[in-house]
Every structure is written in C-alpha cells, then in structure tokens.
CSV table of C-alpha atoms and ligand atoms in Angstrom, one decimal:
chain,number,residue,atom,x,y,z
A,24,UNK,CA,23.4,-1.1,-10.7
A,25,UNK,CA,26.7,0.4,-9.6
A,26,UNK,CA,29.4,-2.2,-10.2
A,27,UNK,CA,31.9,-0.4,-8.1
A,28,UNK,CA,29.9,-1.1,-4.9
A,29,UNK,CA,30.8,-4.7,-4.7
A,30,UNK,CA,27.7,-5.9,-6.3
A,31,UNK,CA,29.4,-9.1,-7.5
A,32,UNK,CA,28.4,-10.6,-4.1
A,33,UNK,CA,24.9,-10.9,-5.5
A,34,UNK,CA,26.1,-13.2,-8.2
A,35,UNK,CA,23.9,-16.2,-7.8
A,36,UNK,CA,23.7,-19.9,-8.5
A,37,UNK,CA,21.8,-19.3,-11.8
A,38,UNK,CA,24.7,-17.2,-13.0
A,39,UNK,CA,27.3,-19.8,-12.0
A,40,UNK,CA,25.4,-22.3,-14.2
A,41,UNK,CA,25.8,-19.9,-17.1
A,42,UNK,CA,29.6,-19.9,-16.7
A,43,UNK,CA,31.0,-22.0,-19.5
A,44,UNK,CA,32.7,-24.5,-17.3
A,45,UNK,CA,34.2,-27.4,-19.3
A,46,UNK,CA,33.0,-30.3,-17.2
A,47,UNK,CA,29.4,-29.1,-17.4
A,48,UNK,CA,29.8,-28.4,-21.1
A,49,UNK,CA,31.0,-31.9,-21.6
A,50,UNK,CA,28.1,-33.3,-19.7
A,51,UNK,CA,25.9,-31.2,-21.8
A,52,UNK,CA,24.5,-29.5,-18.7
A,53,UNK,CA,25.1,-26.0,-20.1
A,54,UNK,CA,25.2,-24.4,-23.5
A,55,UNK,CA,28.0,-22.2,-24.4
A,56,UNK,CA,26.0,-19.4,-26.0
A,57,UNK,CA,23.3,-18.9,-23.4
A,58,UNK,CA,22.4,-15.2,-23.3
A,59,UNK,CA,22.9,-13.8,-19.9
A,60,UNK,CA,19.9,-12.4,-18.1
A,61,UNK,CA,19.2,-8.9,-19.3
A,62,UNK,CA,16.1,-6.9,-18.7
A,63,UNK,CA,15.1,-6.4,-22.2
A,64,UNK,CA,11.4,-6.4,-22.8
A,65,UNK,CA,11.1,-9.7,-24.6
A,66,UNK,CA,7.8,-8.9,-26.2
A,67,UNK,CA,9.4,-6.3,-28.3
A,68,UNK,CA,12.9,-5.6,-29.6
A,69,UNK,CA,14.3,-2.2,-30.3
A,70,UNK,CA,14.7,-2.7,-34.0
A,71,UNK,CA,16.7,0.3,-34.9
A,72,UNK,CA,19.6,-1.9,-35.8
A,73,UNK,CA,17.5,-4.2,-37.9
A,74,UNK,CA,15.6,-1.8,-40.0
A,75,UNK,CA,16.6,-2.7,-43.5
A,76,UNK,CA,18.0,0.2,-45.5
A,77,UNK,CA,18.3,2.4,-42.5
A,78,UNK,CA,22.0,3.4,-42.7
A,79,UNK,CA,23.7,4.9,-39.6
A,80,UNK,CA,23.6,8.3,-41.3
A,81,UNK,CA,19.9,8.4,-42.0
A,82,UNK,CA,18.9,6.5,-38.9
A,83,UNK,CA,19.8,8.1,-35.6
A,84,UNK,CA,20.5,5.3,-33.1
A,85,UNK,CA,18.0,6.7,-30.7
A,86,UNK,CA,15.3,6.8,-33.4
A,87,UNK,CA,13.9,3.4,-33.1
A,88,UNK,CA,10.8,1.5,-33.6
A,89,UNK,CA,9.5,-0.9,-31.0
A,90,UNK,CA,8.0,-3.8,-32.7
A,91,UNK,CA,8.0,-7.6,-32.5
A,92,UNK,CA,11.3,-8.8,-34.0
A,93,UNK,CA,10.1,-11.7,-36.0
A,94,UNK,CA,13.5,-12.8,-37.1
A,95,UNK,CA,14.6,-13.2,-33.6
A,96,UNK,CA,11.4,-14.4,-31.9
A,97,UNK,CA,9.7,-16.4,-34.5
A,98,UNK,CA,6.7,-15.4,-36.7
A,99,UNK,CA,3.9,-16.9,-34.7
A,100,UNK,CA,4.8,-15.6,-31.3
A,101,UNK,CA,2.3,-12.8,-31.2
A,102,UNK,CA,-0.1,-14.2,-33.6
A,103,UNK,CA,-2.9,-14.5,-31.1
A,104,UNK,CA,-6.4,-13.0,-31.1
A,105,UNK,CA,-6.0,-11.4,-27.7
A,106,UNK,CA,-2.9,-9.4,-28.5
A,107,UNK,CA,-2.7,-8.5,-32.2
A,108,UNK,CA,0.3,-6.1,-31.9
A,109,UNK,CA,0.0,-3.5,-34.7
A,110,UNK,CA,2.6,-1.3,-36.1
A,111,UNK,CA,0.4,1.7,-36.1
A,112,UNK,CA,-3.1,2.7,-35.0
A,113,UNK,CA,-3.3,6.3,-34.3
A,114,UNK,CA,-6.3,8.5,-34.8
A,115,UNK,CA,-6.2,10.9,-37.7
A,116,UNK,CA,-4.4,8.7,-40.2
A,117,UNK,CA,-5.8,7.3,-43.3
A,118,UNK,CA,-6.3,3.5,-43.4
A,119,UNK,CA,-4.5,2.1,-46.3
A,120,UNK,CA,-3.4,-1.3,-47.5
A,121,UNK,CA,-0.3,0.1,-49.0
A,122,UNK,CA,2.7,-2.1,-48.3
A,123,UNK,CA,6.4,-1.6,-48.8
A,124,UNK,CA,9.4,-3.8,-48.7
A,125,UNK,CA,10.7,-3.1,-45.2
A,126,UNK,CA,7.2,-3.5,-44.0
A,127,UNK,CA,7.0,-7.0,-45.4
A,128,UNK,CA,10.1,-7.8,-43.4
A,129,UNK,CA,8.9,-6.5,-40.2
A,130,UNK,CA,5.3,-7.3,-40.1
A,131,UNK,CA,4.1,-10.3,-42.1
A,132,UNK,CA,0.4,-9.6,-41.5
A,133,UNK,CA,-0.1,-5.9,-42.0
A,134,UNK,CA,-2.9,-6.1,-44.5
A,135,UNK,CA,-5.1,-8.2,-42.3
A,136,UNK,CA,-4.3,-6.0,-39.3
A,137,UNK,CA,-4.9,-2.8,-41.2
A,138,UNK,CA,-1.7,-0.9,-40.9
A,139,UNK,CA,-2.4,2.8,-40.9
A,140,UNK,CA,0.2,4.7,-42.9
A,141,UNK,CA,0.7,8.4,-42.7
A,142,UNK,CA,1.4,10.5,-45.7
A,143,UNK,CA,4.9,11.5,-46.7
A,144,UNK,CA,4.4,15.1,-45.5
A,145,UNK,CA,3.0,13.9,-42.2
A,146,UNK,CA,5.9,11.6,-41.6
A,147,UNK,CA,8.6,14.1,-42.6
A,148,UNK,CA,7.3,16.6,-40.1
A,149,UNK,CA,6.9,14.0,-37.5
A,150,UNK,CA,10.3,12.5,-38.3
A,151,UNK,CA,12.0,15.9,-37.9
A,152,UNK,CA,10.3,16.4,-34.6
A,153,UNK,CA,10.9,12.9,-33.2
A,154,UNK,CA,14.6,13.2,-34.2
A,155,UNK,CA,14.8,16.1,-31.8
A,156,UNK,CA,13.0,14.5,-29.0
A,157,UNK,CA,14.1,10.9,-29.3
A,158,UNK,CA,10.9,9.8,-27.7
A,159,UNK,CA,8.6,8.8,-30.5
A,160,UNK,CA,9.8,7.2,-33.6
A,161,UNK,CA,9.4,6.6,-37.3
A,162,UNK,CA,11.2,4.6,-39.8
A,163,UNK,CA,11.7,4.6,-43.5
A,164,UNK,CA,13.3,2.2,-46.0
A,165,UNK,CA,16.0,3.1,-48.5
A,166,UNK,CA,13.7,4.7,-51.0
A,167,UNK,CA,12.2,6.8,-48.2
A,168,UNK,CA,8.9,4.9,-48.2
A,169,UNK,CA,7.1,5.1,-45.0
A,170,UNK,CA,6.8,2.0,-43.0
A,171,UNK,CA,5.1,3.0,-39.8
A,172,UNK,CA,4.9,5.2,-36.8
A,173,UNK,CA,4.8,3.8,-33.3
A,174,UNK,CA,5.0,5.0,-29.8
A,175,UNK,CA,7.8,3.7,-27.6
A,176,UNK,CA,6.8,1.8,-24.6
A,177,UNK,CA,6.9,3.5,-21.3
A,178,UNK,CA,5.7,7.1,-20.8
A,179,UNK,CA,3.2,6.9,-23.6
A,180,UNK,CA,1.3,10.1,-22.7
A,181,UNK,CA,4.2,12.4,-23.3
A,182,UNK,CA,5.1,10.7,-26.6
A,183,UNK,CA,1.5,11.0,-27.6
A,184,UNK,CA,1.4,14.7,-26.8
A,185,UNK,CA,4.4,15.3,-29.0
A,186,UNK,CA,3.0,13.2,-31.7
A,187,UNK,CA,-0.3,15.1,-31.4
A,188,UNK,CA,1.4,18.5,-31.6
A,189,UNK,CA,3.1,17.4,-34.8
A,190,UNK,CA,-0.1,16.0,-36.2
A,191,UNK,CA,-2.0,19.2,-35.5
A,192,UNK,CA,0.4,21.2,-37.7
A,193,UNK,CA,0.2,18.6,-40.5
A,194,UNK,CA,-3.4,17.5,-40.2
A,195,UNK,CA,-5.2,20.6,-39.2
A,196,UNK,CA,-7.9,19.8,-41.7
A,197,UNK,CA,-8.7,16.6,-39.8
A,198,UNK,CA,-12.1,16.8,-38.2
A,199,UNK,CA,-11.2,14.2,-35.6
A,200,UNK,CA,-8.2,16.2,-34.4
A,201,UNK,CA,-10.1,19.4,-34.2
A,202,UNK,CA,-12.6,17.8,-31.9
A,203,UNK,CA,-9.9,16.3,-29.8
A,204,UNK,CA,-10.2,16.9,-26.1
A,205,UNK,CA,-7.4,17.0,-23.8
A,206,UNK,CA,-7.0,14.3,-21.2
A,207,UNK,CA,-7.8,16.4,-18.3
A,208,UNK,CA,-10.8,17.9,-19.8
A,209,UNK,CA,-12.4,14.6,-20.3
A,210,UNK,CA,-11.3,12.7,-17.3
A,211,UNK,CA,-13.4,13.1,-14.2
A,212,UNK,CA,-12.2,12.4,-10.7
A,213,UNK,CA,-14.6,10.1,-8.9
A,214,UNK,CA,-14.8,9.6,-5.2
A,215,UNK,CA,-17.5,6.9,-5.0
A,216,UNK,CA,-18.9,6.2,-1.6
A,217,UNK,CA,-21.8,3.7,-1.8
A,218,UNK,CA,-24.4,5.6,-3.7
A,219,UNK,CA,-22.9,9.0,-3.3
A,220,UNK,CA,-20.9,10.2,-6.2
A,221,UNK,CA,-18.8,13.3,-5.6
A,222,UNK,CA,-16.7,14.9,-8.2
A,223,UNK,CA,-15.4,18.1,-6.6
A,224,UNK,CA,-13.0,18.9,-3.8
A,225,UNK,CA,-12.8,22.5,-2.6
A,226,UNK,CA,-9.6,24.4,-2.6
A,227,UNK,CA,-9.9,24.9,1.2
A,228,UNK,CA,-10.3,21.2,1.8
A,229,UNK,CA,-7.2,20.6,-0.3
A,230,UNK,CA,-5.1,23.1,1.7
A,231,UNK,CA,-6.4,21.6,4.9
A,232,UNK,CA,-5.2,18.2,3.8
A,233,UNK,CA,-1.8,19.8,3.2
A,234,UNK,CA,-1.9,21.4,6.7
A,235,UNK,CA,-2.0,24.8,5.1
A,236,UNK,CA,-4.5,27.7,5.3
A,237,UNK,CA,-3.4,29.0,1.9
A,238,UNK,CA,-0.7,28.3,-0.7
A,239,UNK,CA,2.9,28.8,0.4
A,240,UNK,CA,5.2,31.1,-1.6
A,241,UNK,CA,7.0,28.8,-4.0
A,242,UNK,CA,10.3,30.7,-3.7
A,243,UNK,CA,10.4,30.6,0.1
A,244,UNK,CA,9.1,27.0,0.6
A,245,UNK,CA,11.7,25.5,-1.7
A,246,UNK,CA,14.5,28.0,-1.6
A,247,UNK,CA,17.9,27.0,-2.8
A,248,UNK,CA,19.6,27.0,0.6
A,249,UNK,CA,17.3,24.3,2.0
A,250,UNK,CA,18.5,21.9,-0.7
A,251,UNK,CA,21.8,20.4,-1.5
A,252,UNK,CA,23.0,18.7,-4.7
A,253,UNK,CA,19.7,19.5,-6.4
A,254,UNK,CA,19.2,18.3,-10.0
A,255,UNK,CA,16.4,17.4,-12.3
A,256,UNK,CA,16.0,13.6,-12.7
A,257,UNK,CA,12.8,13.2,-14.6
A,258,UNK,CA,9.7,14.6,-16.1
A,259,UNK,CA,6.2,13.5,-16.8
A,260,UNK,CA,3.3,14.8,-18.8
A,261,UNK,CA,2.2,16.6,-15.7
A,262,UNK,CA,5.3,17.9,-14.1
A,263,UNK,CA,9.0,18.0,-13.3
A,264,UNK,CA,10.9,15.9,-10.9
A,265,UNK,CA,14.0,17.1,-9.0
A,266,UNK,CA,16.2,15.2,-6.6
A,267,UNK,CA,18.1,16.8,-3.7
A,268,UNK,CA,19.7,16.1,-0.3
A,269,UNK,CA,17.8,18.1,2.4
A,270,UNK,CA,20.0,20.6,4.2
A,271,UNK,CA,19.0,19.6,7.7
A,272,UNK,CA,20.4,17.3,10.3
A,273,UNK,CA,19.1,13.8,10.7
A,274,UNK,CA,17.7,13.5,7.2
A,275,UNK,CA,19.0,10.2,5.8
A,276,UNK,CA,17.2,10.0,2.6
A,277,UNK,CA,17.5,11.9,-0.6
A,278,UNK,CA,14.2,13.3,-1.5
A,279,UNK,CA,12.5,14.1,-4.8
A,280,UNK,CA,10.1,16.8,-5.6
A,281,UNK,CA,7.3,16.1,-8.1
A,282,UNK,CA,6.1,19.6,-9.1
A,283,UNK,CA,2.7,19.7,-10.8
A,284,UNK,CA,1.1,22.9,-12.1
A,285,UNK,CA,-2.5,23.1,-11.2
A,286,UNK,CA,-5.7,25.1,-11.8
A,287,UNK,CA,-4.1,27.4,-14.3
A,288,UNK,CA,-5.6,28.4,-17.7
A,289,UNK,CA,-2.5,27.9,-19.9
A,290,UNK,CA,-1.8,24.5,-21.4
A,291,UNK,CA,1.4,22.9,-20.2
A,292,UNK,CA,3.2,20.1,-22.1
A,293,UNK,CA,0.2,19.9,-24.5
A,294,UNK,CA,-2.2,19.2,-21.6
A,295,UNK,CA,-4.8,21.2,-19.8
A,296,UNK,CA,-3.7,21.7,-16.2
A,297,UNK,CA,-5.4,19.5,-13.7
A,298,UNK,CA,-7.7,21.0,-11.1
A,299,UNK,CA,-7.7,20.1,-7.4
A,300,UNK,CA,-10.3,17.5,-7.9
A,301,UNK,CA,-8.4,15.8,-10.7
A,302,UNK,CA,-5.2,15.5,-8.7
A,303,UNK,CA,-7.0,14.5,-5.5
A,304,UNK,CA,-7.1,10.7,-6.1
A,305,UNK,CA,-3.4,10.6,-6.9
A,306,UNK,CA,-2.6,12.4,-3.6
A,307,UNK,CA,-4.9,10.2,-1.6
A,308,UNK,CA,-3.5,7.1,-3.2
A,309,UNK,CA,0.1,8.2,-2.7
A,310,UNK,CA,-0.5,9.0,0.9
A,311,UNK,CA,-2.3,5.7,1.6
A,312,UNK,CA,0.2,3.5,-0.1
A,313,UNK,CA,3.2,5.3,1.4
A,314,UNK,CA,3.3,3.0,4.4
A,315,UNK,CA,3.3,-0.2,2.3
A,316,UNK,CA,6.6,-1.7,1.3
A,317,UNK,CA,7.2,-1.3,-2.5
A,318,UNK,CA,5.2,1.9,-2.9
A,319,UNK,CA,6.6,5.4,-3.1
A,320,UNK,CA,7.3,6.8,0.3
A,321,UNK,CA,5.9,10.3,0.7
A,322,UNK,CA,7.2,12.9,3.2
A,323,UNK,CA,4.8,15.7,2.5
A,324,UNK,CA,2.4,17.3,0.0
A,325,UNK,CA,2.1,21.0,-0.3
A,326,UNK,CA,0.5,23.7,-2.5
A,327,UNK,CA,2.7,26.6,-3.5
A,328,UNK,CA,2.1,29.7,-5.6
A,329,UNK,CA,4.3,31.9,-7.7
A,330,UNK,CA,6.8,32.0,-10.5
A,331,UNK,CA,9.1,29.0,-10.9
A,332,UNK,CA,12.1,29.6,-8.6
A,333,UNK,CA,15.2,30.6,-10.6
A,334,UNK,CA,17.4,27.7,-9.3
A,335,UNK,CA,14.9,25.2,-10.6
A,336,UNK,CA,14.7,26.9,-13.9
A,337,UNK,CA,18.5,26.7,-14.2
A,338,UNK,CA,18.4,23.0,-13.4
A,339,UNK,CA,15.6,22.5,-15.9
A,340,UNK,CA,17.8,24.2,-18.5
A,341,UNK,CA,20.8,22.0,-17.7
A,342,UNK,CA,18.7,18.9,-18.1
A,343,UNK,CA,17.3,20.2,-21.3
A,344,UNK,CA,20.9,20.9,-22.6
A,345,UNK,CA,22.2,17.5,-21.6
A,346,UNK,CA,19.3,15.2,-22.2
A,347,UNK,CA,16.7,17.2,-24.0
A,348,UNK,CA,13.4,17.9,-22.4
A,349,UNK,CA,10.0,17.3,-23.9
A,350,UNK,CA,8.3,19.6,-21.5
A,351,UNK,CA,7.6,23.3,-21.8
A,352,UNK,CA,10.1,25.8,-20.2
A,353,UNK,CA,9.0,26.5,-16.7
A,354,UNK,CA,9.6,30.2,-17.3
A,355,UNK,CA,6.1,30.3,-18.8
A,356,UNK,CA,4.5,30.3,-15.3
A,357,UNK,CA,3.4,33.6,-13.8
A,358,UNK,CA,3.0,35.0,-10.3
A,359,UNK,CA,-0.4,33.5,-9.8
A,360,UNK,CA,0.4,30.0,-10.8
A,361,UNK,CA,-0.4,27.2,-8.3
A,362,UNK,CA,1.5,24.0,-8.0
A,363,UNK,CA,1.1,20.9,-6.0
A,364,UNK,CA,4.4,19.5,-4.7
A,365,UNK,CA,4.9,15.9,-3.7
A,366,UNK,CA,8.0,15.3,-1.6
A,367,UNK,CA,8.9,11.6,-2.0
A,368,UNK,CA,11.8,9.5,-1.0
A,369,UNK,CA,14.3,8.9,-3.8
A,370,UNK,CA,13.6,5.4,-5.0
A,371,UNK,CA,16.2,4.8,-7.8
A,372,UNK,CA,16.2,4.6,-11.5
A,373,UNK,CA,13.4,3.2,-13.6
A,374,UNK,CA,13.6,-0.3,-14.8
A,375,UNK,CA,14.1,0.6,-18.5
A,376,UNK,CA,17.5,2.1,-17.5
A,377,UNK,CA,18.7,-0.6,-15.2
A,378,UNK,CA,20.6,-3.8,-16.1
A,379,UNK,CA,20.2,-6.5,-13.6
A,380,UNK,CA,23.4,-8.2,-12.6
A,381,UNK,CA,22.1,-11.7,-12.7
A,382,UNK,CA,18.9,-13.7,-13.3
A,383,UNK,CA,18.1,-14.2,-9.6
A,384,UNK,CA,18.2,-10.4,-9.1
A,385,UNK,CA,15.5,-9.9,-11.8
A,386,UNK,CA,13.5,-12.9,-10.4
A,387,UNK,CA,13.4,-11.4,-6.9
A,388,UNK,CA,12.7,-7.9,-8.3
A,389,UNK,CA,9.6,-9.5,-10.0
A,390,UNK,CA,8.7,-11.2,-6.7
A,391,UNK,CA,8.8,-7.8,-5.0
A,392,UNK,CA,6.6,-6.2,-7.6
A,393,UNK,CA,4.1,-9.1,-7.3
A,394,UNK,CA,4.0,-8.9,-3.5
A,395,UNK,CA,3.7,-5.1,-3.5
A,396,UNK,CA,0.7,-5.3,-5.8
A,397,UNK,CA,-0.7,-8.2,-3.7
A,398,UNK,CA,-0.6,-6.2,-0.5
A,399,UNK,CA,-2.0,-3.0,-2.2
A,400,UNK,CA,-4.8,-5.1,-3.7
A,401,UNK,CA,-5.6,-6.9,-0.4
A,402,UNK,CA,-5.5,-3.7,1.7
A,403,UNK,CA,-7.1,-1.2,-0.6
A,404,UNK,CA,-8.3,-3.0,-3.7
A,405,UNK,CA,-5.5,-1.1,-5.4
A,406,UNK,CA,-5.2,-1.2,-9.2
A,407,UNK,CA,-2.3,0.6,-10.8
A,408,UNK,CA,-3.6,0.5,-14.3
A,409,UNK,CA,-0.4,1.9,-15.9
A,410,UNK,CA,2.3,-0.4,-14.7
A,411,UNK,CA,4.9,-0.2,-17.5
A,412,UNK,CA,8.6,-0.5,-16.7
A,413,UNK,CA,9.1,3.2,-16.6
A,414,UNK,CA,6.9,3.2,-13.5
A,415,UNK,CA,9.0,0.7,-11.6
A,416,UNK,CA,12.0,2.1,-9.9
A,417,UNK,CA,15.0,0.1,-8.7
A,418,UNK,CA,17.6,1.1,-6.1
A,419,UNK,CA,20.4,-1.0,-4.7
A,420,UNK,CA,20.1,-2.0,-1.1
A,421,UNK,CA,22.4,-3.6,1.5
A,422,UNK,CA,19.4,-5.3,3.2
A,423,UNK,CA,19.4,-9.0,2.7
A,424,UNK,CA,15.6,-9.3,2.8
A,425,UNK,CA,12.5,-7.3,2.0
A,426,UNK,CA,9.5,-7.7,4.3
A,427,UNK,CA,5.9,-7.5,3.2
A,428,UNK,CA,2.8,-7.8,5.4
A,429,UNK,CA,0.1,-9.6,3.5
A,430,UNK,CA,-3.1,-10.0,5.4
A,431,UNK,CA,-1.3,-9.9,8.8
A,432,UNK,CA,1.2,-12.5,7.6
A,433,UNK,CA,4.8,-11.6,7.2
A,434,UNK,CA,6.3,-12.5,3.9
A,435,UNK,CA,10.0,-12.2,3.4
A,436,UNK,CA,11.7,-12.1,0.1
A,437,UNK,CA,15.4,-12.1,-0.7
A,438,UNK,CA,16.5,-8.7,-2.0
A,439,UNK,CA,19.5,-9.9,-4.0
A,440,UNK,CA,20.7,-6.3,-3.6
A,441,UNK,CA,17.7,-4.6,-5.2
A,442,UNK,CA,14.7,-2.7,-3.8
A,443,UNK,CA,11.8,-1.9,-6.1
A,444,UNK,CA,9.3,0.9,-5.8
A,445,UNK,CA,6.1,1.2,-7.9
A,446,UNK,CA,5.4,4.9,-8.8
A,447,UNK,CA,3.0,7.1,-10.7
A,448,UNK,CA,-0.6,6.6,-9.6
A,449,UNK,CA,-2.2,9.0,-12.0
A,450,UNK,CA,-4.4,6.3,-13.5
A,451,UNK,CA,-4.7,4.2,-10.4
A,452,UNK,CA,-7.7,3.3,-8.3
A,453,UNK,CA,-8.1,2.6,-4.6
A,454,UNK,CA,-10.8,1.9,-2.1
A,455,UNK,CA,-10.6,3.3,1.4
A,456,UNK,CA,-13.4,2.6,3.8
A,457,UNK,CA,-15.8,1.8,1.0
A,458,UNK,CA,-14.9,5.1,-0.7
A,459,UNK,CA,-13.4,4.6,-4.1
A,460,UNK,CA,-10.9,7.1,-5.5
A,461,UNK,CA,-9.9,7.1,-9.2
A,462,UNK,CA,-9.9,9.2,-12.3
A,463,UNK,CA,-12.6,8.0,-14.8
A,464,UNK,CA,-10.7,6.6,-17.8
A,465,UNK,CA,-13.8,5.6,-19.8
A,466,UNK,CA,-13.8,8.9,-21.7
A,467,UNK,CA,-10.0,9.1,-22.1
A,468,UNK,CA,-10.1,7.9,-25.7
A,469,UNK,CA,-6.4,8.6,-26.3
A,470,UNK,CA,-5.4,6.1,-23.8
A,471,UNK,CA,-6.9,3.4,-25.9
A,472,UNK,CA,-5.7,4.5,-29.3
A,473,UNK,CA,-2.0,4.1,-29.3
A,474,UNK,CA,-0.2,1.0,-30.4
A,475,UNK,CA,3.2,-0.3,-31.3
A,476,UNK,CA,3.8,-2.2,-28.1
A,477,UNK,CA,2.1,-4.8,-26.0
A,478,UNK,CA,1.7,-2.1,-23.3
A,479,UNK,CA,-0.8,-0.3,-25.5
A,480,UNK,CA,-2.8,-3.4,-26.2
A,481,UNK,CA,-3.1,-4.0,-22.5
A,482,UNK,CA,-5.0,-0.7,-22.1
A,483,UNK,CA,-7.6,-1.9,-24.6
A,484,UNK,CA,-7.8,-5.3,-23.1
A,485,UNK,CA,-8.4,-3.8,-19.7
A,486,UNK,CA,-11.2,-1.7,-21.1
A,487,UNK,CA,-12.8,-4.7,-22.8
A,488,UNK,CA,-12.7,-6.6,-19.6
A,489,UNK,CA,-14.6,-3.8,-17.9
A,490,UNK,CA,-17.0,-2.9,-20.8
A,491,UNK,CA,-20.1,-3.2,-18.7
A,492,UNK,CA,-18.8,-1.1,-15.9
A,493,UNK,CA,-18.9,2.7,-16.2
A,494,UNK,CA,-17.1,4.7,-15.0
A,495,UNK,CA,-13.9,2.8,-14.6
B,528,ATP,N1,10.3,8.6,-5.9
B,528,ATP,C1,11.0,8.8,-7.0
B,528,ATP,N2,12.4,8.4,-7.0
B,528,ATP,C2,13.1,8.6,-8.1
B,528,ATP,N3,12.7,9.0,-9.2
B,528,ATP,C3,11.4,9.3,-9.3
B,528,ATP,C4,10.5,9.2,-8.2
B,528,ATP,N4,9.3,9.6,-8.6
B,528,ATP,C5,9.4,10.0,-9.9
B,528,ATP,N5,10.6,9.8,-10.3
B,528,ATP,C6,11.2,10.1,-11.7
B,528,ATP,O1,10.4,11.1,-12.3
B,528,ATP,C7,9.8,10.5,-13.5
B,528,ATP,C8,8.4,11.1,-13.7
B,528,ATP,O2,7.6,10.8,-12.5
B,528,ATP,P1,6.1,10.3,-12.6
B,528,ATP,O3,6.0,9.1,-13.5
B,528,ATP,O4,5.5,10.1,-11.2
B,528,ATP,O5,5.5,11.6,-13.3
B,528,ATP,P2,4.1,11.8,-14.2
B,528,ATP,O6,4.0,13.2,-14.5
B,528,ATP,O7,3.0,11.3,-13.4
B,528,ATP,O8,4.3,10.9,-15.4
B,528,ATP,P3,3.3,10.5,-16.6
B,528,ATP,O9,3.7,11.2,-17.8
B,528,ATP,O10,3.5,9.0,-16.7
B,528,ATP,O11,1.9,10.8,-16.1
B,528,ATP,C9,9.8,9.0,-13.3
B,528,ATP,O12,9.8,8.4,-14.6
B,528,ATP,C10,11.1,8.8,-12.6
B,528,ATP,O13,12.2,8.8,-13.4
C-alpha cells in the first residue's frame, strides 16, 4: 500500500488495541510484544535467515527455502496425515535416507517422509542457476552438504521449468526425464456438454469470437503511439504482461496486456506453445467472470500475428536488466508467430508483494476473496484450482464498500481501502449452460510432483478428492 496516500485513515480498532497503551497494559488487556498483522504465509517461513551455516556471503538473501520453521511454529504443527509437508519430492532424484546436520534442524522427520536428496553435481548446477533467477532455491550447510531443494510458493510452473531445464543438463541419463512430456502436450481442453465431448475449436471460430476475420498485425494493433507509460509488470510461464495508460480520451483505467504466443512450433519458456483449443477455456472463463466483482475485468481479446514489436522488446529488456526475467527473449518470435492478447484492467500488485496496513484490512481482503469465489461458484460452478497468493491482486481504493451479488442478494463488505482481484484461470473450470470448460489436469503429472510448500500438497489433495472422476 502507498503510505503517502493517507492510508492511515484505514487504521482500525484492532490496530488500536495493539498500541502499547499503559492503562491496557496494566489491566493485562494487551501484550507489549504482539506482532502486528503482516501478510506472511504462516504455513511457511522464508528460512534464508535461519539456515545454519549459511553465511551472508555464501547465501544470497534472495536464495531462500520455504519450509515450515519449526523453531518458530512448534514441531507438531504440520505433523498431520493430510498435509505431510516435505522438503523435496521431485521426479528424477534418487531417494535416499542420507541425513545431514542442517537437515536435522529443519526437518525432524525426514527419514520417515523420504527426503529426496540430489547429488552434489546436480545441486551445484542447480544452485548456480537458481542464484541467477532467484525463483527456485537450494541450501547447503557449512560443509557444503546438500540439505534439500524446494520450489518457492506462488508461480510454481515457471520455477519448475527452470528446475527442469537444469535437471535435463545434469540428469540427461534419467529415463524419467527423457520421457517427460510438456504440460501443454498432455493437457487436453475439454468442453463437456452433457454427453458431447469436444476437444477442438477451429481457428475461424476463435477469430470470430475476437470479432476478427483474421489475425491483426501485431505492430499496428499495439503500436507505441496508442500507449502511454508502458512498462512490463509481470510474466508467467505462458506469456508477458505489460501495463499502460491508453492514449485515448475517456479511458479512466490503466490496462494490462497479457500476451501469449500460440500455435507455434518453437518451445517458449520451456513449454510447448498452446493451441487455440488449449487457450479457449481460459478465454471463455475470463470473459464470463469479467462482470463479477473480484474477478479480472477484461476489455478485449484479440489475435495478432508477427514479430514482437520493438517497443515491447525494449521494455522486456529493461525488466530483465532491472529484475531479471525467467522467460525467453521475445526476439525469438518470427513473422508468422501468432499471439493471443488479453486486455485487462490493471488490478494492482500480487499479495506476496503487498503489506497490509492493519489486521482489519487483511480480514476484509479475505472476505472479498471468499465472496468472489462464492459468487463465481454459485453462478458458474467456478473452481479456480490454482489460488496461491501470486494470483490474488490487491489495489488501493477510495470506495468504502465493495458490493457482491450472491444469488440475487446484495452483499456489502467494507473495503478498508483495498480491492482484491483473483487472476490467472489457466487451470480453472467453469460451467456455462451445462457446458463445462476446463483443461484436463489428470495427465498433468508435474502439477502433482512438486513440494516444499503447503500449496503443492493442495494440488495432490485436490487430485485425491477427485480420484474417481476423470477427466478433471
Ligand atoms: N489484471 C492484472 N493487473 C495487474 N497485474 C496483472 C494482471 N494480470 C496479470 N498481472 C501480472 O502478471 C503476472 C502474470 O499473469 P498471469 O498469472 O495471468 O500469467 P500466467 O502466464 O497465466 O502465469 P502462470 O505462470 O501462473 O500460468 C501476474 O503475476 C501479475 O503480476
């Protein structure tokens, strides 16, 4: 939140209670050392600071492992059958019962849980790579013994791609990896309508949906002069995201462009490109949910063709220089490359990068998330299926209330100065007029292999819940 915009008006009664006022202290109503609300994921703690033997020199601050911090949270907190959080479970590694000192500190039950430890070579290569990207992490103790590799919570697919690329160079003898299929190759789009099962949408139907007869010229459709203050704000495994102010009168909102390469034969960011059918459910879902409070608001979807415009390439480069990109340089696309472009309203920063000003603000943000999901579920049997905090955007608002319409009933929630938006429907599922749109995840093995955070256990738990239903 921007503190300069007078956000202190949102300070709430909970926060006042946390002020160390003497009379309440004396009455024992408050404790002096209460930790103020802070949107840390309490199931895990970034343990880069607590890895024993990891000196500041050898341990880049951004290289961290996400793992239950037992010193802080208590040893039994996650000791439950439903969610056995592991330090590492990635395909291609040898299972070993080897233990080392740092491991004992961090994970009291690794033998039972079957910690999988990569070889020194594997981890060295991986470590070098992850130091550059800051997105996936490894840790070693003082004697350079390997203690584990985990994926950071959030955008797991990108982290996994990077990890996989590194693995391939190190483990090219591994049969499992040789037979690995890319996500898109395995994942089918399904549009289920009663007994009809359709897997394909034609190019012409797709263009029609975009109100086009054929793809537009990328350079002309998104030329530099139509856009002000353009910059790259994010990236996903499937594309790049740019923010800009439209250079036209009457346009109040900043927009973002999510640009996804499609139908091409070259791999991008370690993934096969999606085809029209594979991207179809995401488009339909985005359009349908757009009118519901709390979901991404879409202006337009279009298909464009051609080389990546130079002004976007420059912005891509700037982002890469400043923040480091995990994606491939967009200069790799040729004249015949097709892209689907989603034009969405700018909806703020993702929750992992926002610090709530007070406890009430986080409480009402949670209420907004719950109500958004409730309305989506009621109206379209919507399931997000990838709702980590990187997919929840938060923007400040001057509105006092946020209104939801649940089953024809108006529900009004205090905003406390924040407006939430749920994004990224790549794995989502929706039913419209008895037709169900989703990508079949049942063959997407990678989705169910990662670990290191509760987020990854959830994918497996979700699959277990649905084990008798295929596809899902
Ligand atoms: N409407 C929006 N407003 C502001 N930022 C956005 C918006 N949509 C996307 N972003 C930013 O772009 C990033 C990538 O977007 P998104 O998650 O939709 O991409 P993706 O390619 O589907 O990602 P994934 O790798 O999870 O499949 C988000 O994390 C967010 O930072």
